[in-house]
Amino acid sequence: MNTEAVIRIKETVDGYKKLLGILAENEDNEQICRLSKKRISEIYGLSYTGTCKKLDFLLRYGLVREVDRGLIRTGKKVMEAKPFTLLQRIMLLVLDKPEVYSSFKQQAELLKEPFEEVQVAWGFYSYFFGSKYPDKDELSLLVQE
């Protein structure tokens, strides 16, 4: 098992959960967090740019929505975000069909997903595991988280 990858997966997921927690702790009576992004980044302890990137991820994948000059959590879990769920599907596909490993286009077509989403999922894979061919142990790490 790749201990470093487990740590990265946990840190990544925990980072998004922490940000969702900050939004939850600062909701008004309408369950909307109206803190500025600058204030959220101060509470989070990450740079403004880094915080904005994380918020953009949460928005893009439906974990939060922008409403009435604020952010509202949707109840969706971090591991339900498309890059994580799609990454699991990609790993299963390339384990079953190794010949499509080097073609994002073929993977997108077979999975009926946008090419860009396949690229994003592979970006997460590279961050977690490096640039090597996935094996069954790595796939099980993704499923466990």
Tab-separated table of N, CA and C in Angstrom:
chain	number	residue	atom	x	y	z
A	1	MET	N	0.837	-1.198	0.000
A	1	MET	CA	0.000	0.000	0.000
A	1	MET	C	0.876	1.253	0.000
A	2	ASN	N	0.417	2.242	-0.668
A	2	ASN	CA	1.129	3.499	-0.796
A	2	ASN	C	0.681	4.444	0.328
A	3	THR	N	1.450	4.484	1.415
A	3	THR	CA	1.101	5.290	2.585
A	3	THR	C	1.024	6.774	2.246
A	4	GLU	N	1.933	7.247	1.423
A	4	GLU	CA	1.932	8.654	1.032
A	4	GLU	C	0.636	9.015	0.305
A	5	ALA	N	0.159	8.111	-0.552
A	5	ALA	CA	-1.086	8.367	-1.282
A	5	ALA	C	-2.271	8.425	-0.323
A	6	VAL	N	-2.296	7.535	0.655
A	6	VAL	CA	-3.377	7.541	1.642
A	6	VAL	C	-3.398	8.877	2.383
A	7	ILE	N	-2.221	9.347	2.756
A	7	ILE	CA	-2.116	10.632	3.457
A	7	ILE	C	-2.619	11.765	2.566
A	8	ARG	N	-2.231	11.763	1.303
A	8	ARG	CA	-2.673	12.816	0.380
A	8	ARG	C	-4.182	12.796	0.170
A	9	ILE	N	-4.736	11.604	-0.005
A	9	ILE	CA	-6.190	11.504	-0.177
A	9	ILE	C	-6.883	12.059	1.058
A	10	LYS	N	-6.441	11.622	2.230
A	10	LYS	CA	-7.055	12.074	3.478
A	10	LYS	C	-6.913	13.586	3.634
A	11	GLU	N	-5.737	14.126	3.383
A	11	GLU	CA	-5.523	15.573	3.514
A	11	GLU	C	-6.400	16.364	2.543
A	12	THR	N	-6.516	15.874	1.317
A	12	THR	CA	-7.332	16.557	0.318
A	12	THR	C	-8.795	16.566	0.729
A	13	VAL	N	-9.298	15.406	1.077
A	13	VAL	CA	-10.701	15.295	1.493
A	13	VAL	C	-10.935	16.106	2.769
A	14	ASP	N	-10.025	15.994	3.724
A	14	ASP	CA	-10.167	16.752	4.976
A	14	ASP	C	-10.148	18.257	4.730
A	15	GLY	N	-9.343	18.709	3.764
A	15	GLY	CA	-9.295	20.139	3.430
A	15	GLY	C	-10.642	20.645	2.936
A	16	TYR	N	-11.275	19.881	2.061
A	16	TYR	CA	-12.602	20.275	1.584
A	16	TYR	C	-13.632	20.201	2.714
A	17	LYS	N	-13.525	19.173	3.554
A	17	LYS	CA	-14.449	19.052	4.691
A	17	LYS	C	-14.275	20.220	5.658
A	18	LYS	N	-13.026	20.622	5.886
A	18	LYS	CA	-12.761	21.758	6.777
A	18	LYS	C	-13.425	23.019	6.236
A	19	LEU	N	-13.302	23.236	4.953
A	19	LEU	CA	-13.913	24.405	4.336
A	19	LEU	C	-15.436	24.350	4.446
A	20	LEU	N	-16.013	23.183	4.219
A	20	LEU	CA	-17.460	23.027	4.405
A	20	LEU	C	-17.853	23.288	5.860
A	21	GLY	N	-17.007	22.873	6.792
A	21	GLY	CA	-17.255	23.117	8.214
A	21	GLY	C	-17.239	24.601	8.547
A	22	ILE	N	-16.316	25.337	7.947
A	22	ILE	CA	-16.254	26.788	8.161
A	22	ILE	C	-17.545	27.434	7.656
A	23	LEU	N	-17.999	26.997	6.493
A	23	LEU	CA	-19.251	27.537	5.963
A	23	LEU	C	-20.407	27.213	6.903
A	24	ALA	N	-20.440	25.981	7.408
A	24	ALA	CA	-21.524	25.561	8.316
A	24	ALA	C	-21.510	26.367	9.615
A	25	GLU	N	-20.333	26.579	10.157
A	25	GLU	CA	-20.210	27.307	11.426
A	25	GLU	C	-20.583	28.784	11.306
A	26	ASN	N	-20.617	29.289	10.092
A	26	ASN	CA	-20.877	30.708	9.886
A	26	ASN	C	-22.157	30.969	9.089
A	27	GLU	N	-23.088	30.033	9.176
A	27	GLU	CA	-24.373	30.200	8.503
A	27	GLU	C	-25.278	31.126	9.301
A	28	ASP	N	-26.124	31.845	8.580
A	28	ASP	CA	-27.138	32.652	9.251
A	28	ASP	C	-28.392	31.794	9.448
A	29	ASN	N	-29.486	32.409	9.863
A	29	ASN	CA	-30.699	31.626	10.133
A	29	ASN	C	-31.326	31.051	8.859
A	30	GLU	N	-30.844	31.478	7.688
A	30	GLU	CA	-31.305	30.909	6.417
A	30	GLU	C	-30.343	29.843	5.898
A	31	GLN	N	-29.379	29.457	6.722
A	31	GLN	CA	-28.342	28.469	6.404
A	31	GLN	C	-27.442	28.928	5.252
A	32	ILE	N	-27.223	30.230	5.177
A	32	ILE	CA	-26.343	30.810	4.168
A	32	ILE	C	-25.132	31.410	4.871
A	33	CYS	N	-23.953	31.075	4.382
A	33	CYS	CA	-22.728	31.685	4.887
A	33	CYS	C	-22.462	32.926	4.052
A	34	ARG	N	-22.430	34.070	4.714
A	34	ARG	CA	-22.258	35.334	3.995
A	34	ARG	C	-20.879	35.960	4.242
A	35	LEU	N	-19.954	35.161	4.745
A	35	LEU	CA	-18.597	35.663	4.937
A	35	LEU	C	-17.956	35.950	3.586
A	36	SER	N	-17.085	36.941	3.560
A	36	SER	CA	-16.331	37.215	2.338
A	36	SER	C	-15.314	36.086	2.134
A	37	LYS	N	-14.871	35.937	0.904
A	37	LYS	CA	-13.847	34.924	0.619
A	37	LYS	C	-12.565	35.239	1.371
A	38	LYS	N	-12.284	36.516	1.531
A	38	LYS	CA	-11.095	36.918	2.287
A	38	LYS	C	-11.206	36.435	3.732
A	39	ARG	N	-12.377	36.637	4.339
A	39	ARG	CA	-12.574	36.211	5.736
A	39	ARG	C	-12.532	34.684	5.849
A	40	ILE	N	-13.126	34.009	4.885
A	40	ILE	CA	-13.087	32.537	4.886
A	40	ILE	C	-11.633	32.062	4.813
A	41	SER	N	-10.826	32.700	3.971
A	41	SER	CA	-9.419	32.285	3.852
A	41	SER	C	-8.655	32.548	5.146
A	42	GLU	N	-8.990	33.630	5.857
A	42	GLU	CA	-8.349	33.908	7.147
A	42	GLU	C	-8.695	32.824	8.162
A	43	ILE	N	-9.959	32.437	8.211
A	43	ILE	CA	-10.386	31.384	9.147
A	43	ILE	C	-9.757	30.049	8.745
A	44	TYR	N	-9.747	29.773	7.460
A	44	TYR	CA	-9.209	28.505	6.949
A	44	TYR	C	-7.711	28.395	7.186
A	45	GLY	N	-7.014	29.527	7.081
A	45	GLY	CA	-5.562	29.506	7.262
A	45	GLY	C	-4.811	29.196	5.991
A	46	LEU	N	-5.454	29.418	4.873
A	46	LEU	CA	-4.850	29.186	3.573
A	46	LEU	C	-4.845	30.513	2.830
A	47	SER	N	-4.003	30.636	1.833
A	47	SER	CA	-3.976	31.881	1.065
A	47	SER	C	-5.346	32.139	0.440
A	48	TYR	N	-5.565	33.391	0.089
A	48	TYR	CA	-6.816	33.767	-0.556
A	48	TYR	C	-6.996	32.967	-1.850
A	49	THR	N	-5.933	32.886	-2.647
A	49	THR	CA	-5.999	32.159	-3.913
A	49	THR	C	-6.293	30.674	-3.688
A	50	GLY	N	-5.598	30.072	-2.730
A	50	GLY	CA	-5.819	28.663	-2.421
A	50	GLY	C	-7.232	28.401	-1.943
A	51	THR	N	-7.741	29.296	-1.108
A	51	THR	CA	-9.109	29.154	-0.612
A	51	THR	C	-10.105	29.287	-1.759
A	52	CYS	N	-9.874	30.257	-2.635
A	52	CYS	CA	-10.774	30.443	-3.784
A	52	CYS	C	-10.786	29.210	-4.689
A	53	LYS	N	-9.634	28.578	-4.869
A	53	LYS	CA	-9.579	27.364	-5.686
A	53	LYS	C	-10.395	26.248	-5.041
A	54	LYS	N	-10.292	26.113	-3.738
A	54	LYS	CA	-11.071	25.094	-3.044
A	54	LYS	C	-12.563	25.405	-3.113
A	55	LEU	N	-12.909	26.673	-2.931
A	55	LEU	CA	-14.317	27.069	-3.046
A	55	LEU	C	-14.834	26.820	-4.461
A	56	ASP	N	-14.020	27.106	-5.459
A	56	ASP	CA	-14.416	26.858	-6.849
A	56	ASP	C	-14.694	25.371	-7.075
A	57	PHE	N	-13.858	24.512	-6.481
A	57	PHE	CA	-14.084	23.069	-6.578
A	57	PHE	C	-15.440	22.719	-5.971
A	58	LEU	N	-15.713	23.235	-4.768
A	58	LEU	CA	-16.975	22.944	-4.094
A	58	LEU	C	-18.171	23.427	-4.915
A	59	LEU	N	-18.028	24.584	-5.530
A	59	LEU	CA	-19.093	25.118	-6.387
A	59	LEU	C	-19.255	24.283	-7.655
A	60	ARG	N	-18.155	24.003	-8.308
A	60	ARG	CA	-18.188	23.282	-9.581
A	60	ARG	C	-18.848	21.916	-9.452
A	61	TYR	N	-18.586	21.246	-8.343
A	61	TYR	CA	-19.086	19.880	-8.186
A	61	TYR	C	-20.303	19.784	-7.275
A	62	GLY	N	-20.952	20.909	-7.035
A	62	GLY	CA	-22.254	20.898	-6.382
A	62	GLY	C	-22.259	20.639	-4.888
A	63	LEU	N	-21.139	20.854	-4.210
A	63	LEU	CA	-21.133	20.709	-2.760
A	63	LEU	C	-21.636	21.972	-2.080
A	64	VAL	N	-21.518	23.099	-2.768
A	64	VAL	CA	-22.101	24.366	-2.309
A	64	VAL	C	-22.701	25.072	-3.524
A	65	ARG	N	-23.607	25.996	-3.236
A	65	ARG	CA	-24.198	26.839	-4.282
A	65	ARG	C	-24.112	28.285	-3.836
A	66	GLU	N	-24.004	29.165	-4.815
A	66	GLU	CA	-24.051	30.594	-4.514
A	66	GLU	C	-25.514	31.020	-4.499
A	67	VAL	N	-25.916	31.671	-3.403
A	67	VAL	CA	-27.283	32.180	-3.285
A	67	VAL	C	-27.263	33.491	-2.526
A	68	ASP	N	-28.038	34.430	-2.980
A	68	ASP	CA	-28.271	35.665	-2.244
A	68	ASP	C	-27.015	36.226	-1.581
A	69	ARG	N	-25.957	36.384	-2.394
A	69	ARG	CA	-24.680	36.945	-1.930
A	69	ARG	C	-24.027	36.117	-0.812
A	70	GLY	N	-24.154	34.832	-0.931
A	70	GLY	CA	-23.537	33.944	0.042
A	70	GLY	C	-23.403	32.539	-0.519
A	71	LEU	N	-23.012	31.617	0.333
A	71	LEU	CA	-22.828	30.222	-0.050
A	71	LEU	C	-23.689	29.335	0.836
A	72	ILE	N	-24.304	28.348	0.226
A	72	ILE	CA	-25.121	27.396	0.977
A	72	ILE	C	-24.625	25.984	0.653
A	73	ARG	N	-24.493	25.185	1.691
A	73	ARG	CA	-24.064	23.794	1.500
A	73	ARG	C	-25.228	22.980	0.953
A	74	THR	N	-24.932	22.014	0.093
A	74	THR	CA	-25.987	21.215	-0.530
A	74	THR	C	-26.226	19.888	0.179
A	75	GLY	N	-25.320	19.499	1.052
A	75	GLY	CA	-25.451	18.202	1.719
A	75	GLY	C	-24.693	17.095	1.008
A	76	LYS	N	-24.184	17.379	-0.168
A	76	LYS	CA	-23.403	16.395	-0.907
A	76	LYS	C	-22.068	16.192	-0.196
A	77	LYS	N	-21.590	14.946	-0.168
A	77	LYS	CA	-20.322	14.626	0.489
A	77	LYS	C	-19.151	14.819	-0.469
A	78	VAL	N	-17.995	15.119	0.105
A	78	VAL	CA	-16.798	15.390	-0.690
A	78	VAL	C	-16.485	14.231	-1.633
A	79	MET	N	-16.536	13.018	-1.151
A	79	MET	CA	-16.183	11.877	-1.995
A	79	MET	C	-17.229	11.607	-3.075
A	80	GLU	N	-18.350	12.328	-3.033
A	80	GLU	CA	-19.348	12.211	-4.089
A	80	GLU	C	-19.065	13.190	-5.234
A	81	ALA	N	-18.048	14.030	-5.075
A	81	ALA	CA	-17.683	14.970	-6.128
A	81	ALA	C	-17.170	14.180	-7.333
A	82	LYS	N	-17.500	14.662	-8.503
A	82	LYS	CA	-17.219	13.926	-9.732
A	82	LYS	C	-15.766	13.477	-9.899
A	83	PRO	N	-14.764	14.305	-9.605
A	83	PRO	CA	-13.403	13.789	-9.836
A	83	PRO	C	-13.117	12.509	-9.051
A	84	PHE	N	-13.663	12.406	-7.845
A	84	PHE	CA	-13.414	11.217	-7.028
A	84	PHE	C	-14.208	10.022	-7.541
A	85	THR	N	-15.485	10.220	-7.836
A	85	THR	CA	-16.298	9.105	-8.328
A	85	THR	C	-15.852	8.676	-9.720
A	86	LEU	N	-15.498	9.646	-10.556
A	86	LEU	CA	-15.043	9.325	-11.902
A	86	LEU	C	-13.688	8.632	-11.862
A	87	LEU	N	-12.827	9.035	-10.964
A	87	LEU	CA	-11.511	8.406	-10.854
A	87	LEU	C	-11.651	6.915	-10.553
A	88	GLN	N	-12.571	6.570	-9.694
A	88	GLN	CA	-12.794	5.158	-9.401
A	88	GLN	C	-13.246	4.413	-10.657
A	89	ARG	N	-14.138	5.023	-11.422
A	89	ARG	CA	-14.618	4.396	-12.660
A	89	ARG	C	-13.489	4.269	-13.686
A	90	ILE	N	-12.646	5.284	-13.775
A	90	ILE	CA	-11.516	5.237	-14.709
A	90	ILE	C	-10.564	4.107	-14.315
A	91	MET	N	-10.266	3.993	-13.036
A	91	MET	CA	-9.339	2.955	-12.577
A	91	MET	C	-9.887	1.567	-12.904
A	92	LEU	N	-11.158	1.379	-12.673
A	92	LEU	CA	-11.766	0.082	-13.018
A	92	LEU	C	-11.667	-0.168	-14.522
A	93	LEU	N	-11.910	0.869	-15.306
A	93	LEU	CA	-11.837	0.736	-16.762
A	93	LEU	C	-10.430	0.357	-17.210
A	94	VAL	N	-9.406	1.067	-16.726
A	94	VAL	CA	-8.043	0.782	-17.200
A	94	VAL	C	-7.500	-0.533	-16.640
A	95	LEU	N	-8.014	-0.962	-15.500
A	95	LEU	CA	-7.621	-2.289	-15.022
A	95	LEU	C	-8.229	-3.367	-15.906
A	96	ASP	N	-9.442	-3.112	-16.396
A	96	ASP	CA	-10.131	-4.063	-17.266
A	96	ASP	C	-9.636	-3.971	-18.710
A	97	LYS	N	-9.330	-2.739	-19.166
A	97	LYS	CA	-8.898	-2.503	-20.549
A	97	LYS	C	-7.618	-1.677	-20.552
A	98	PRO	N	-6.488	-2.290	-20.255
A	98	PRO	CA	-5.224	-1.551	-20.176
A	98	PRO	C	-4.868	-0.799	-21.461
A	99	GLU	N	-5.411	-1.219	-22.572
A	99	GLU	CA	-5.090	-0.564	-23.843
A	99	GLU	C	-5.610	0.879	-23.929
A	100	VAL	N	-6.544	1.271	-23.056
A	100	VAL	CA	-7.059	2.648	-23.084
A	100	VAL	C	-6.369	3.537	-22.045
A	101	TYR	N	-5.381	3.002	-21.339
A	101	TYR	CA	-4.688	3.755	-20.286
A	101	TYR	C	-4.157	5.094	-20.761
A	102	SER	N	-3.581	5.147	-21.930
A	102	SER	CA	-2.930	6.374	-22.388
A	102	SER	C	-3.838	7.268	-23.232
A	103	SER	N	-5.126	6.978	-23.284
A	103	SER	CA	-6.023	7.792	-24.105
A	103	SER	C	-7.199	8.327	-23.280
A	104	PHE	N	-7.080	9.595	-22.876
A	104	PHE	CA	-8.196	10.234	-22.165
A	104	PHE	C	-9.434	10.250	-23.044
A	105	LYS	N	-9.222	10.422	-24.352
A	105	LYS	CA	-10.348	10.483	-25.283
A	105	LYS	C	-11.134	9.172	-25.268
A	106	GLN	N	-10.442	8.044	-25.362
A	106	GLN	CA	-11.121	6.744	-25.339
A	106	GLN	C	-11.812	6.516	-24.000
A	107	GLN	N	-11.151	6.889	-22.913
A	107	GLN	CA	-11.756	6.723	-21.594
A	107	GLN	C	-13.041	7.538	-21.501
A	108	ALA	N	-12.986	8.785	-21.969
A	108	ALA	CA	-14.169	9.654	-21.934
A	108	ALA	C	-15.300	9.049	-22.752
A	109	GLU	N	-14.977	8.549	-23.931
A	109	GLU	CA	-16.002	7.948	-24.779
A	109	GLU	C	-16.609	6.707	-24.140
A	110	LEU	N	-15.767	5.822	-23.621
A	110	LEU	CA	-16.264	4.586	-23.008
A	110	LEU	C	-17.099	4.854	-21.757
A	111	LEU	N	-16.699	5.874	-21.006
A	111	LEU	CA	-17.417	6.199	-19.766
A	111	LEU	C	-18.556	7.201	-19.983
A	112	LYS	N	-18.653	7.701	-21.228
A	112	LYS	CA	-19.666	8.705	-21.568
A	112	LYS	C	-19.578	9.925	-20.647
A	113	GLU	N	-18.341	10.422	-20.530
A	113	GLU	CA	-18.034	11.586	-19.699
A	113	GLU	C	-17.303	12.614	-20.537
A	114	PRO	N	-17.398	13.888	-20.167
A	114	PRO	CA	-16.632	14.903	-20.898
A	114	PRO	C	-15.128	14.668	-20.756
A	115	PHE	N	-14.426	14.915	-21.840
A	115	PHE	CA	-12.976	14.762	-21.881
A	115	PHE	C	-12.310	15.529	-20.739
A	116	GLU	N	-12.768	16.772	-20.507
A	116	GLU	CA	-12.169	17.628	-19.471
A	116	GLU	C	-12.312	17.010	-18.078
A	117	GLU	N	-13.420	16.351	-17.820
A	117	GLU	CA	-13.624	15.718	-16.504
A	117	GLU	C	-12.669	14.537	-16.316
A	118	VAL	N	-12.389	13.822	-17.394
A	118	VAL	CA	-11.418	12.727	-17.321
A	118	VAL	C	-10.041	13.299	-17.004
A	119	GLN	N	-9.702	14.412	-17.634
A	119	GLN	CA	-8.419	15.061	-17.353
A	119	GLN	C	-8.323	15.481	-15.885
A	120	VAL	N	-9.379	16.068	-15.353
A	120	VAL	CA	-9.381	16.508	-13.953
A	120	VAL	C	-9.199	15.306	-13.029
A	121	ALA	N	-9.910	14.230	-13.303
A	121	ALA	CA	-9.791	13.029	-12.467
A	121	ALA	C	-8.363	12.492	-12.492
A	122	TRP	N	-7.733	12.467	-13.666
A	122	TRP	CA	-6.345	12.019	-13.765
A	122	TRP	C	-5.399	12.971	-13.036
A	123	GLY	N	-5.746	14.248	-12.995
A	123	GLY	CA	-4.944	15.199	-12.231
A	123	GLY	C	-4.920	14.834	-10.757
A	124	PHE	N	-6.084	14.455	-10.234
A	124	PHE	CA	-6.146	14.002	-8.844
A	124	PHE	C	-5.328	12.726	-8.675
A	125	TYR	N	-5.445	11.804	-9.622
A	125	TYR	CA	-4.675	10.566	-9.532
A	125	TYR	C	-3.177	10.866	-9.459
A	126	SER	N	-2.707	11.741	-10.351
A	126	SER	CA	-1.275	12.081	-10.367
A	126	SER	C	-0.840	12.704	-9.056
A	127	TYR	N	-1.697	13.559	-8.490
A	127	TYR	CA	-1.374	14.185	-7.213
A	127	TYR	C	-1.288	13.130	-6.114
A	128	PHE	N	-2.233	12.207	-6.086
A	128	PHE	CA	-2.257	11.202	-5.026
A	128	PHE	C	-1.169	10.144	-5.179
A	129	PHE	N	-0.989	9.625	-6.384
A	129	PHE	CA	-0.162	8.445	-6.573
A	129	PHE	C	1.093	8.650	-7.406
A	130	GLY	N	1.252	9.773	-8.052
A	130	GLY	CA	2.353	9.956	-8.986
A	130	GLY	C	1.920	9.531	-10.380
A	131	SER	N	2.855	9.377	-11.268
A	131	SER	CA	2.512	9.112	-12.670
A	131	SER	C	2.707	7.662	-13.067
A	132	LYS	N	2.391	6.747	-12.206
A	132	LYS	CA	2.591	5.353	-12.571
A	132	LYS	C	1.257	4.661	-12.819
A	133	TYR	N	1.337	3.504	-13.422
A	133	TYR	CA	0.147	2.732	-13.754
A	133	TYR	C	-0.561	2.304	-12.468
A	134	PRO	N	-1.870	2.472	-12.397
A	134	PRO	CA	-2.608	2.093	-11.179
A	134	PRO	C	-2.653	0.578	-10.992
A	135	ASP	N	-2.695	0.173	-9.739
A	135	ASP	CA	-2.876	-1.246	-9.454
A	135	ASP	C	-4.090	-1.418	-8.543
A	136	LYS	N	-4.406	-2.651	-8.247
A	136	LYS	CA	-5.618	-2.930	-7.468
A	136	LYS	C	-5.542	-2.372	-6.050
A	137	ASP	N	-4.349	-2.325	-5.460
A	137	ASP	CA	-4.209	-1.744	-4.120
A	137	ASP	C	-4.565	-0.264	-4.132
A	138	GLU	N	-4.120	0.448	-5.167
A	138	GLU	CA	-4.432	1.876	-5.259
A	138	GLU	C	-5.918	2.103	-5.469
A	139	LEU	N	-6.525	1.285	-6.273
A	139	LEU	CA	-7.959	1.388	-6.478
A	139	LEU	C	-8.689	1.170	-5.165
A	140	SER	N	-8.239	0.198	-4.376
A	140	SER	CA	-8.908	-0.053	-3.098
A	140	SER	C	-8.732	1.122	-2.147
A	141	LEU	N	-7.616	1.841	-2.220
A	141	LEU	CA	-7.435	3.050	-1.402
A	141	LEU	C	-8.478	4.093	-1.746
A	142	LEU	N	-8.731	4.277	-3.014
A	142	LEU	CA	-9.717	5.270	-3.444
A	142	LEU	C	-11.116	4.876	-2.979
A	143	VAL	N	-11.430	3.612	-3.059
A	143	VAL	CA	-12.749	3.142	-2.653
A	143	VAL	C	-12.923	3.270	-1.140
A	144	GLN	N	-11.858	3.026	-0.355
A	144	GLN	CA	-11.932	3.110	1.110
A	144	GLN	C	-12.188	4.515	1.580
A	145	GLU	N	-11.603	5.516	0.943
A	145	GLU	CA	-11.755	6.885	1.402
A	145	GLU	C	-13.144	7.294	1.137
